[in-house]
Short mmCIF file of N, CA and C in Angstrom, two decimals:
data_model
loop_
_atom_site.label_atom_id
_atom_site.label_comp_id
_atom_site.label_asym_id
_atom_site.label_seq_id
_atom_site.Cartn_x
_atom_site.Cartn_y
_atom_site.Cartn_z
N SER A 149 15.43 -18.86 9.53
CA SER A 149 15.16 -20.21 10.22
C SER A 149 16.43 -20.59 11.07
N SER A 150 16.06 -20.98 12.10
CA SER A 150 17.07 -21.37 13.07
C SER A 150 17.17 -23.05 13.18
N ALA A 151 16.46 -23.73 12.37
CA ALA A 151 16.55 -24.95 12.27
C ALA A 151 17.77 -25.60 11.50
N SER A 152 18.27 -26.76 12.08
CA SER A 152 19.49 -27.30 11.42
C SER A 152 18.97 -28.33 10.63
N PHE A 153 19.89 -28.69 9.75
CA PHE A 153 19.70 -29.94 9.00
C PHE A 153 21.06 -30.71 8.55
N LYS A 154 20.92 -31.81 8.19
CA LYS A 154 21.97 -32.72 7.67
C LYS A 154 22.19 -32.46 6.36
N ARG A 155 23.37 -32.05 5.91
CA ARG A 155 23.61 -31.85 4.49
C ARG A 155 24.05 -33.18 3.87
N VAL A 156 23.54 -33.60 2.84
CA VAL A 156 23.90 -34.71 2.20
C VAL A 156 24.86 -34.47 1.03
N CYS A 157 24.48 -33.55 0.27
CA CYS A 157 25.06 -33.51 -0.95
C CYS A 157 26.12 -32.00 -0.82
N LYS A 158 27.28 -32.12 -1.21
CA LYS A 158 28.08 -30.93 -1.19
C LYS A 158 27.67 -29.57 -1.82
N ASP A 159 26.84 -29.87 -2.87
CA ASP A 159 26.54 -28.72 -3.76
C ASP A 159 25.01 -28.22 -3.31
N PHE A 160 24.46 -28.99 -2.21
CA PHE A 160 22.92 -28.70 -1.67
C PHE A 160 21.97 -29.29 -2.69
N ARG A 161 22.29 -30.26 -3.46
CA ARG A 161 20.94 -30.60 -4.44
C ARG A 161 20.05 -31.31 -3.81
N ASP A 162 20.31 -31.84 -2.43
CA ASP A 162 19.52 -32.46 -1.51
C ASP A 162 18.39 -31.67 -1.00
N GLN A 163 18.68 -30.34 -1.22
CA GLN A 163 17.74 -29.45 -0.58
C GLN A 163 17.11 -28.52 -1.66
N MET A 164 16.90 -29.36 -2.90
CA MET A 164 15.98 -28.60 -3.89
C MET A 164 15.07 -29.57 -4.28
N ASN A 165 14.01 -28.91 -4.74
CA ASN A 165 12.67 -29.91 -5.38
C ASN A 165 12.28 -30.74 -4.46
N CYS A 166 12.06 -30.43 -3.25
CA CYS A 166 11.82 -31.35 -2.08
C CYS A 166 10.00 -31.86 -2.57
N SER A 167 9.81 -33.02 -2.30
CA SER A 167 8.78 -33.64 -2.61
C SER A 167 7.54 -33.00 -2.31
N GLN A 168 7.50 -32.18 -1.10
CA GLN A 168 5.99 -31.56 -0.82
C GLN A 168 5.87 -30.44 -1.60
N GLY A 169 6.44 -29.96 -2.73
CA GLY A 169 6.49 -29.04 -3.53
C GLY A 169 6.36 -27.81 -2.83
N ILE A 170 5.79 -27.00 -3.18
CA ILE A 170 5.76 -25.50 -2.82
C ILE A 170 5.08 -25.41 -1.24
N SER A 171 5.87 -25.45 -0.22
CA SER A 171 5.30 -25.66 1.09
C SER A 171 6.42 -25.12 1.91
N LEU A 172 6.53 -25.36 3.10
CA LEU A 172 7.48 -24.88 4.24
C LEU A 172 8.80 -25.57 3.84
N MET A 173 8.78 -26.88 3.19
CA MET A 173 9.79 -27.63 2.69
C MET A 173 10.58 -26.91 1.79
N SER A 174 9.62 -26.34 0.49
CA SER A 174 10.25 -26.05 -0.67
C SER A 174 9.67 -24.61 -0.77
N PRO A 175 9.80 -23.63 -0.07
CA PRO A 175 9.08 -22.28 -0.32
C PRO A 175 9.44 -21.32 -1.30
N LEU A 176 10.80 -21.59 -1.73
CA LEU A 176 11.25 -20.30 -2.59
C LEU A 176 11.40 -20.97 -4.17
N ILE A 177 11.15 -20.34 -5.01
CA ILE A 177 11.18 -20.84 -6.48
C ILE A 177 12.35 -19.99 -7.24
N CYS A 178 13.17 -20.55 -7.78
CA CYS A 178 14.11 -19.63 -8.54
C CYS A 178 14.75 -20.70 -9.66
N ASP A 179 15.32 -19.99 -10.58
CA ASP A 179 16.38 -20.72 -11.48
C ASP A 179 17.69 -21.46 -10.83
N VAL A 180 17.84 -22.54 -11.12
CA VAL A 180 19.09 -23.08 -10.63
C VAL A 180 19.60 -23.73 -11.67
N ASP A 181 21.01 -23.22 -12.16
CA ASP A 181 21.49 -23.59 -13.67
C ASP A 181 20.63 -23.59 -14.61
N GLY A 182 19.62 -22.60 -14.65
CA GLY A 182 18.69 -22.33 -15.92
C GLY A 182 17.55 -23.15 -15.84
N TYR A 183 17.35 -23.91 -14.60
CA TYR A 183 16.06 -24.56 -14.52
C TYR A 183 15.17 -23.95 -13.14
N ALA A 184 13.91 -24.07 -13.42
CA ALA A 184 12.98 -23.64 -12.48
C ALA A 184 13.06 -24.57 -11.41
N THR A 185 13.36 -24.32 -10.01
CA THR A 185 13.70 -24.94 -8.95
C THR A 185 13.17 -24.52 -7.63
N THR A 186 12.73 -25.46 -6.71
CA THR A 186 12.41 -24.87 -5.59
C THR A 186 13.48 -25.27 -4.48
N LEU A 187 13.63 -24.36 -3.57
CA LEU A 187 14.60 -24.68 -2.66
C LEU A 187 14.07 -24.86 -1.27
N SER A 188 14.68 -25.43 -0.35
CA SER A 188 14.29 -26.00 1.07
C SER A 188 14.39 -24.78 1.79
N GLU A 189 13.61 -24.56 2.94
CA GLU A 189 13.60 -23.67 4.06
C GLU A 189 15.02 -23.50 4.33
N TYR A 190 15.90 -24.71 4.55
CA TYR A 190 17.05 -24.65 5.38
C TYR A 190 18.01 -24.12 4.44
N VAL A 191 18.02 -23.73 3.21
CA VAL A 191 19.30 -23.10 2.54
C VAL A 191 18.99 -21.64 2.29
N ILE A 192 17.70 -21.16 2.44
CA ILE A 192 17.58 -19.70 2.18
C ILE A 192 18.31 -18.74 3.30
N CYS A 193 18.66 -17.76 2.83
CA CYS A 193 19.37 -16.74 3.74
C CYS A 193 20.84 -17.23 4.39
N LYS A 194 21.34 -18.28 3.71
CA LYS A 194 22.58 -19.00 4.26
C LYS A 194 23.81 -18.54 3.53
N ASN A 195 23.76 -17.53 2.60
CA ASN A 195 24.97 -17.15 1.79
C ASN A 195 25.65 -18.22 0.99
N LEU A 196 24.55 -19.10 0.33
CA LEU A 196 25.08 -20.26 -0.51
C LEU A 196 25.12 -19.79 -1.84
N ASN A 197 24.37 -18.93 -2.35
CA ASN A 197 24.14 -18.52 -3.56
C ASN A 197 23.70 -19.56 -4.64
N LEU A 198 22.71 -20.31 -4.26
CA LEU A 198 22.19 -21.40 -5.08
C LEU A 198 21.40 -20.93 -6.45
N CYS A 199 20.63 -19.72 -6.20
CA CYS A 199 19.62 -19.28 -7.31
C CYS A 199 20.66 -18.69 -8.29
N ASP A 200 20.28 -18.61 -9.67
CA ASP A 200 21.05 -18.15 -10.79
C ASP A 200 21.32 -16.54 -10.42
N ASP A 201 20.13 -15.89 -9.68
CA ASP A 201 19.97 -14.51 -9.67
C ASP A 201 20.27 -14.29 -8.25
N GLY A 202 20.75 -15.05 -7.49
CA GLY A 202 20.86 -14.84 -6.09
C GLY A 202 19.68 -14.45 -5.18
N LEU A 203 18.53 -14.82 -5.65
CA LEU A 203 17.34 -14.52 -4.77
C LEU A 203 17.23 -15.22 -3.32
N ASP A 204 17.91 -16.32 -3.59
CA ASP A 204 18.18 -17.20 -2.02
C ASP A 204 18.98 -16.15 -1.01
N MET A 205 19.64 -15.21 -1.55
CA MET A 205 20.34 -14.65 -0.39
C MET A 205 19.85 -13.00 -0.29
N LYS A 206 18.74 -12.77 -0.77
CA LYS A 206 18.25 -11.25 -0.68
C LYS A 206 17.48 -11.36 0.67
N CYS A 207 18.23 -11.06 1.69
CA CYS A 207 17.90 -11.15 3.06
C CYS A 207 18.22 -10.01 3.91
N MET A 208 17.62 -9.67 4.79
CA MET A 208 18.00 -8.38 5.55
C MET A 208 18.09 -8.78 7.02
N ILE A 209 18.93 -8.13 7.64
CA ILE A 209 19.19 -8.28 9.32
C ILE A 209 18.51 -7.24 9.77
N LEU A 210 17.30 -7.64 10.40
CA LEU A 210 16.54 -6.35 10.72
C LEU A 210 16.67 -6.28 12.63
N SER A 211 17.31 -7.45 13.20
CA SER A 211 17.64 -7.13 14.58
C SER A 211 18.74 -8.10 14.91
N PRO A 212 19.48 -8.09 15.93
CA PRO A 212 20.18 -9.19 16.18
C PRO A 212 19.72 -10.56 16.37
N ASN A 213 18.39 -10.75 16.51
CA ASN A 213 17.83 -11.89 16.49
C ASN A 213 16.96 -12.45 15.29
N CYS A 214 17.00 -11.52 14.20
CA CYS A 214 16.09 -11.67 13.11
C CYS A 214 16.83 -11.39 11.76
N GLN A 215 16.81 -12.21 10.91
CA GLN A 215 17.37 -12.11 9.49
C GLN A 215 16.15 -12.67 8.77
N VAL A 216 15.55 -11.88 7.74
CA VAL A 216 14.71 -12.32 7.12
C VAL A 216 14.64 -12.06 5.39
N HIS A 217 14.18 -12.97 4.80
CA HIS A 217 13.98 -13.05 3.20
C HIS A 217 13.29 -11.69 2.89
N LYS A 218 13.69 -11.13 1.97
CA LYS A 218 12.85 -9.83 1.25
C LYS A 218 11.36 -10.01 1.27
N HIS A 219 11.14 -11.25 0.63
CA HIS A 219 9.69 -11.73 0.16
C HIS A 219 8.81 -11.99 1.52
N ARG A 220 9.54 -12.33 2.72
CA ARG A 220 8.81 -12.46 3.82
C ARG A 220 8.58 -10.85 4.54
N MET A 221 9.06 -9.97 4.17
CA MET A 221 8.74 -8.77 4.74
C MET A 221 7.61 -8.12 4.23
N CYS A 222 6.68 -7.56 4.98
CA CYS A 222 5.56 -6.77 4.45
C CYS A 222 4.25 -7.91 4.09
N ASP A 223 4.36 -8.93 4.71
CA ASP A 223 3.49 -10.18 4.10
C ASP A 223 2.32 -10.24 4.90
N GLY A 224 2.16 -9.68 6.30
CA GLY A 224 1.18 -9.76 7.13
C GLY A 224 1.52 -10.91 8.24
N ILE A 225 2.98 -11.57 8.09
CA ILE A 225 3.08 -12.44 9.15
C ILE A 225 4.34 -11.90 9.65
N ASP A 226 4.37 -11.98 11.26
CA ASP A 226 5.49 -11.73 11.90
C ASP A 226 6.56 -12.91 11.73
N HIS A 227 7.61 -12.55 11.12
CA HIS A 227 8.86 -13.38 11.27
C HIS A 227 9.76 -13.01 12.03
N CYS A 228 9.75 -11.93 12.70
CA CYS A 228 10.65 -11.66 13.64
C CYS A 228 10.14 -11.58 15.10
N PRO A 229 10.86 -11.87 16.12
CA PRO A 229 10.07 -11.78 17.35
C PRO A 229 9.47 -10.54 17.86
N LEU A 230 9.92 -9.44 17.62
CA LEU A 230 9.13 -8.08 17.72
C LEU A 230 8.44 -7.69 16.58
N GLY A 231 8.40 -8.58 15.54
CA GLY A 231 7.36 -7.98 14.18
C GLY A 231 8.23 -7.07 13.54
N ASP A 232 9.63 -7.01 13.56
CA ASP A 232 10.27 -5.69 12.95
C ASP A 232 9.96 -5.85 11.31
N ASP A 233 9.78 -7.05 10.91
CA ASP A 233 9.64 -7.41 9.56
C ASP A 233 7.99 -6.77 8.96
N GLU A 234 7.28 -6.33 9.73
CA GLU A 234 6.08 -5.89 9.45
C GLU A 234 5.92 -4.48 9.99
N SER A 235 6.82 -3.90 10.67
CA SER A 235 6.87 -2.62 11.13
C SER A 235 6.39 -1.38 10.09
N LYS A 236 5.68 -0.26 10.42
CA LYS A 236 5.70 0.69 9.45
C LYS A 236 6.77 1.37 8.88
N LYS A 237 7.86 1.38 9.73
CA LYS A 237 9.02 2.04 9.13
C LYS A 237 9.39 0.98 7.81
N ILE A 238 9.53 0.04 7.93
CA ILE A 238 9.79 -1.01 6.86
C ILE A 238 8.81 -1.16 5.64
N CYS A 239 7.46 -1.09 6.09
CA CYS A 239 6.29 -1.31 5.05
C CYS A 239 5.65 -0.02 4.56
N LYS A 240 6.14 1.24 5.17
CA LYS A 240 5.67 2.43 4.73
C LYS A 240 5.50 2.54 3.17
N ASN A 241 6.41 2.28 2.46
CA ASN A 241 6.39 2.29 0.88
C ASN A 241 5.90 1.56 0.00
N THR A 242 4.91 0.49 0.72
CA THR A 242 4.38 -0.63 -0.09
C THR A 242 3.31 -0.14 -0.86
N VAL A 243 3.05 -0.46 -2.10
CA VAL A 243 2.18 -0.21 -3.27
C VAL A 243 1.10 -0.99 -3.11
N ALA A 244 -0.12 -0.64 -2.58
CA ALA A 244 -1.10 -1.50 -2.47
C ALA A 244 -1.65 -2.00 -3.72
N GLU A 245 -1.46 -0.98 -4.77
CA GLU A 245 -2.14 -1.04 -6.30
C GLU A 245 -1.46 -2.16 -7.01
N ILE A 246 -0.19 -2.43 -6.59
CA ILE A 246 0.65 -3.43 -7.39
C ILE A 246 0.92 -4.67 -6.43
N THR A 247 0.13 -5.67 -7.02
CA THR A 247 0.20 -7.04 -6.27
C THR A 247 0.69 -8.04 -7.13
N CYS A 248 1.52 -9.09 -6.56
CA CYS A 248 1.96 -10.21 -7.28
C CYS A 248 2.07 -11.40 -6.18
N VAL A 249 2.40 -12.41 -6.96
CA VAL A 249 2.52 -13.67 -6.01
C VAL A 249 4.19 -13.87 -6.05
N ARG A 250 4.58 -13.54 -4.77
CA ARG A 250 5.99 -13.43 -4.68
C ARG A 250 6.79 -14.93 -4.87
N LYS A 251 7.98 -15.01 -5.24
CA LYS A 251 8.78 -16.21 -5.33
C LYS A 251 8.77 -16.89 -4.03
N LEU A 252 8.74 -16.20 -3.00
CA LEU A 252 8.85 -17.00 -1.50
C LEU A 252 7.60 -16.23 -0.85
N SER A 253 6.68 -17.43 -0.48
CA SER A 253 5.64 -16.83 0.29
C SER A 253 5.30 -17.71 1.45
N ASP A 254 4.95 -17.32 2.49
CA ASP A 254 4.30 -18.23 3.71
C ASP A 254 2.84 -18.03 3.74
N THR A 255 2.23 -17.15 3.09
CA THR A 255 0.82 -16.61 3.45
C THR A 255 0.09 -17.57 2.29
N SER A 256 -1.50 -17.68 2.82
CA SER A 256 -2.22 -18.41 1.92
C SER A 256 -2.91 -17.34 1.00
N GLU A 257 -2.57 -15.95 1.23
CA GLU A 257 -2.95 -15.00 0.25
C GLU A 257 -1.90 -15.01 -0.78
N PRO A 258 -2.55 -15.18 -1.99
CA PRO A 258 -1.55 -15.45 -3.13
C PRO A 258 -1.09 -14.24 -3.70
N ARG A 259 -1.91 -13.20 -3.66
CA ARG A 259 -1.41 -11.82 -4.16
C ARG A 259 -0.96 -10.84 -2.98
N LEU A 260 0.49 -10.27 -3.01
CA LEU A 260 0.40 -9.51 -1.99
C LEU A 260 1.15 -8.06 -2.45
N PRO A 261 0.90 -7.03 -1.77
CA PRO A 261 1.55 -5.60 -2.41
C PRO A 261 3.05 -5.72 -2.24
N LEU A 262 3.52 -4.86 -3.22
CA LEU A 262 4.90 -4.64 -3.38
C LEU A 262 5.54 -3.65 -2.86
N PRO A 263 6.61 -3.69 -1.87
CA PRO A 263 7.34 -2.31 -1.52
C PRO A 263 7.89 -1.62 -2.85
N SER A 264 7.88 -0.37 -2.83
CA SER A 264 8.05 0.50 -4.08
C SER A 264 9.38 0.35 -4.63
N ASP A 265 10.43 0.05 -3.95
CA ASP A 265 11.80 -0.33 -4.14
C ASP A 265 12.11 -1.26 -4.75
N TRP A 266 11.07 -2.45 -4.78
CA TRP A 266 11.35 -3.68 -5.47
C TRP A 266 11.00 -3.48 -7.04
N ILE A 267 10.31 -2.55 -7.29
CA ILE A 267 9.67 -2.10 -8.75
C ILE A 267 10.78 -1.80 -9.62
N LEU A 268 11.01 -2.39 -10.76
CA LEU A 268 12.03 -2.26 -11.58
C LEU A 268 13.56 -2.19 -10.95
N ASP A 269 13.85 -3.09 -9.86
CA ASP A 269 15.14 -3.00 -9.19
C ASP A 269 15.92 -3.95 -10.01
N GLY A 270 15.69 -4.65 -11.17
CA GLY A 270 16.37 -5.59 -11.89
C GLY A 270 16.43 -6.93 -11.01
N VAL A 271 15.78 -7.10 -10.05
CA VAL A 271 15.30 -8.31 -9.54
C VAL A 271 13.90 -8.84 -9.82
N GLN A 272 13.61 -10.00 -10.16
CA GLN A 272 12.28 -10.57 -10.53
C GLN A 272 11.89 -11.02 -9.09
N ASP A 273 11.05 -10.31 -8.41
CA ASP A 273 10.31 -10.63 -7.20
C ASP A 273 9.04 -11.49 -7.42
N CYS A 274 8.39 -11.26 -8.51
CA CYS A 274 7.05 -11.78 -8.66
C CYS A 274 7.24 -12.82 -9.61
N THR A 275 6.23 -13.97 -9.52
CA THR A 275 6.44 -15.12 -10.65
C THR A 275 6.40 -14.94 -12.02
N ASP A 276 5.36 -13.95 -11.93
CA ASP A 276 5.05 -13.16 -13.49
C ASP A 276 5.91 -12.19 -13.72
N GLY A 277 6.89 -11.72 -13.18
CA GLY A 277 7.72 -10.88 -13.56
C GLY A 277 7.16 -9.34 -13.63
N ILE A 278 5.98 -9.05 -13.13
CA ILE A 278 5.41 -7.69 -13.23
C ILE A 278 6.29 -6.55 -12.80
N ASP A 279 7.22 -6.85 -11.76
CA ASP A 279 7.86 -5.88 -11.02
C ASP A 279 9.10 -5.67 -11.89
#
């Protein structure tokens, strides 16, 4: 997201558990200091390392104009101007048989297929840990 925001707290605590719940305001769920927390859109992919497991920094630069969090790839929504995050090249190894609720999601579809390289990679991408 290219949107800017005014940081109030040096540790970005003002960007956590926003009152809208899981929405565009707080779309990412992760543990922060051992507690389940939602993070604001404005701190995702910003190299802040707020999540205990670094999930907020699991982003890919797909083109000079597009950096996308891994959970927003292959979700059926174009987040890049040219749709790079939904390209066949990127999504070719998506396993349709394995679906889950991703910890970051912009779609109304609750369960999405997983790219095969997310399975057993040591990062919990699904809210239920199935991966």
